[in-house]
Amino acid sequence: RPENAFILFRRKCCEDRNLALGAGDAGEGAADGPAPTPTKKQRQADLSKTISQQWKSLANEERQYWEDLAKEKKKEHELMYPHYVYRP
C-alpha cells in the first residue's frame, strides 16, 4: 500500500533524528542491547506525539510538498502493482 503524506513526513523526521543521534551512538557496544527495549517504546511514543504536533503546525506550502510526494509515490505504486486493491 502506498504511503500517505503523514507517513512520509514521519519517516523523514525519524531518519533525521537517527542521523543526529547516530554520531553519538556509534561507539557503543552490544552491552546496551537488551536494556533499551522498554525505553525505546516510550521514546517512540513520545516521538510520535512530537511529530504529530509538527505535522499539525506545518505551513500550507510544506504540507503541500508532502501531499505531492505522496501522490508521486501512489503513481509509482500503481505502476509497480497495476492490479492492487486494498483489502483490510
mmCIF file of N, CA and C in Angstrom, residues 31-66:
data_model
loop_
_atom_site.group_PDB
_atom_site.id
_atom_site.type_symbol
_atom_site.label_atom_id
_atom_site.label_comp_id
_atom_site.label_asym_id
_atom_site.label_seq_id
_atom_site.Cartn_x
_atom_site.Cartn_y
_atom_site.Cartn_z
ATOM 1 N N ALA A 31 26.609 -4.314 24.729
ATOM 2 C CA ALA A 31 26.211 -4.412 26.123
ATOM 3 C C ALA A 31 24.890 -3.691 26.379
ATOM 4 N N ASP A 32 24.567 -2.724 25.555
ATOM 5 C CA ASP A 32 23.324 -1.986 25.725
ATOM 6 C C ASP A 32 22.156 -2.639 24.989
ATOM 7 N N GLY A 33 22.356 -3.752 24.342
ATOM 8 C CA GLY A 33 21.345 -4.403 23.515
ATOM 9 C C GLY A 33 20.014 -4.652 24.190
ATOM 10 N N PRO A 34 19.941 -5.479 25.232
ATOM 11 C CA PRO A 34 18.648 -5.812 25.824
ATOM 12 C C PRO A 34 18.009 -4.666 26.600
ATOM 13 N N ALA A 35 18.786 -3.825 27.238
ATOM 14 C CA ALA A 35 18.237 -2.811 28.123
ATOM 15 C C ALA A 35 17.388 -1.752 27.424
ATOM 16 N N PRO A 36 17.770 -1.215 26.233
ATOM 17 C CA PRO A 36 16.997 -0.119 25.653
ATOM 18 C C PRO A 36 15.599 -0.469 25.177
ATOM 19 N N THR A 37 15.231 -1.722 25.116
ATOM 20 C CA THR A 37 13.938 -2.090 24.558
ATOM 21 C C THR A 37 12.768 -1.401 25.248
ATOM 22 N N PRO A 38 12.642 -1.441 26.609
ATOM 23 C CA PRO A 38 11.499 -0.757 27.227
ATOM 24 C C PRO A 38 11.524 0.753 27.014
ATOM 25 N N THR A 39 12.697 1.361 27.107
ATOM 26 C CA THR A 39 12.749 2.803 26.926
ATOM 27 C C THR A 39 12.526 3.193 25.475
ATOM 28 N N LYS A 40 12.902 2.304 24.547
ATOM 29 C CA LYS A 40 12.705 2.608 23.136
ATOM 30 C C LYS A 40 11.220 2.753 22.828
ATOM 31 N N LYS A 41 10.377 1.914 23.421
ATOM 32 C CA LYS A 41 8.939 2.025 23.189
ATOM 33 C C LYS A 41 8.433 3.381 23.670
ATOM 34 N N GLN A 42 8.898 3.804 24.822
ATOM 35 C CA GLN A 42 8.490 5.100 25.338
ATOM 36 C C GLN A 42 8.984 6.219 24.432
ATOM 37 N N ARG A 43 10.206 6.106 23.981
ATOM 38 C CA ARG A 43 10.741 7.132 23.092
ATOM 39 C C ARG A 43 9.934 7.201 21.804
ATOM 40 N N GLN A 44 9.546 6.062 21.264
ATOM 41 C CA GLN A 44 8.760 6.057 20.027
ATOM 42 C C GLN A 44 7.407 6.723 20.251
ATOM 43 N N ALA A 45 6.797 6.467 21.395
ATOM 44 C CA ALA A 45 5.505 7.096 21.694
ATOM 45 C C ALA A 45 5.671 8.604 21.790
ATOM 46 N N ASP A 46 6.704 9.039 22.496
ATOM 47 C CA ASP A 46 6.957 10.482 22.619
ATOM 48 C C ASP A 46 7.297 11.086 21.263
ATOM 49 N N LEU A 47 8.089 10.356 20.489
ATOM 50 C CA LEU A 47 8.469 10.827 19.164
ATOM 51 C C LEU A 47 7.235 10.981 18.273
ATOM 52 N N SER A 48 6.341 10.016 18.338
ATOM 53 C CA SER A 48 5.120 10.089 17.525
ATOM 54 C C SER A 48 4.278 11.301 17.895
ATOM 55 N N LYS A 49 4.175 11.583 19.176
ATOM 56 C CA LYS A 49 3.407 12.750 19.614
ATOM 57 C C LYS A 49 4.037 14.038 19.099
ATOM 58 N N THR A 50 5.364 14.108 19.207
ATOM 59 C CA THR A 50 6.076 15.301 18.761
ATOM 60 C C THR A 50 5.912 15.502 17.258
ATOM 61 N N ILE A 51 6.079 14.420 16.497
ATOM 62 C CA ILE A 51 5.957 14.519 15.042
ATOM 63 C C ILE A 51 4.527 14.876 14.645
ATOM 64 N N SER A 52 3.568 14.337 15.354
ATOM 65 C CA SER A 52 2.172 14.670 15.070
ATOM 66 C C SER A 52 1.908 16.155 15.279
ATOM 67 N N GLN A 53 2.472 16.717 16.342
ATOM 68 C CA GLN A 53 2.310 18.154 16.589
ATOM 69 C C GLN A 53 3.000 18.973 15.499
ATOM 70 N N GLN A 54 4.177 18.513 15.063
ATOM 71 C CA GLN A 54 4.876 19.213 13.980
ATOM 72 C C GLN A 54 4.053 19.181 12.707
ATOM 73 N N TRP A 55 3.460 18.023 12.426
ATOM 74 C CA TRP A 55 2.635 17.863 11.219
ATOM 75 C C TRP A 55 1.449 18.827 11.241
ATOM 76 N N LYS A 56 0.812 18.931 12.387
ATOM 77 C CA LYS A 56 -0.357 19.801 12.509
ATOM 78 C C LYS A 56 0.005 21.276 12.371
ATOM 79 N N SER A 57 1.236 21.621 12.721
ATOM 80 C CA SER A 57 1.641 23.020 12.656
ATOM 81 C C SER A 57 2.391 23.387 11.375
ATOM 82 N N LEU A 58 2.473 22.460 10.429
ATOM 83 C CA LEU A 58 3.170 22.744 9.172
ATOM 84 C C LEU A 58 2.462 23.850 8.380
ATOM 85 N N ALA A 59 3.264 24.635 7.716
ATOM 86 C CA ALA A 59 2.713 25.654 6.819
ATOM 87 C C ALA A 59 2.081 24.950 5.611
ATOM 88 N N ASN A 60 1.147 25.623 4.971
ATOM 89 C CA ASN A 60 0.455 25.023 3.827
ATOM 90 C C ASN A 60 1.422 24.602 2.719
ATOM 91 N N GLU A 61 2.462 25.402 2.486
ATOM 92 C CA GLU A 61 3.431 25.082 1.429
ATOM 93 C C GLU A 61 4.158 23.777 1.736
ATOM 94 N N GLU A 62 4.577 23.651 2.999
ATOM 95 C CA GLU A 62 5.297 22.434 3.386
ATOM 96 C C GLU A 62 4.388 21.219 3.311
ATOM 97 N N ARG A 63 3.183 21.380 3.791
ATOM 98 C CA ARG A 63 2.247 20.260 3.760
ATOM 99 C C ARG A 63 1.955 19.862 2.315
ATOM 100 N N GLN A 64 1.868 20.850 1.424
ATOM 101 C CA GLN A 64 1.631 20.568 0.011
ATOM 102 C C GLN A 64 2.779 19.764 -0.580
ATOM 103 N N TYR A 65 4.015 20.068 -0.157
ATOM 104 C CA TYR A 65 5.170 19.294 -0.618
ATOM 105 C C TYR A 65 4.974 17.807 -0.288
ATOM 106 N N TRP A 66 4.579 17.515 0.947
ATOM 107 C CA TRP A 66 4.401 16.125 1.363
ATOM 108 C C TRP A 66 3.209 15.483 0.659
#
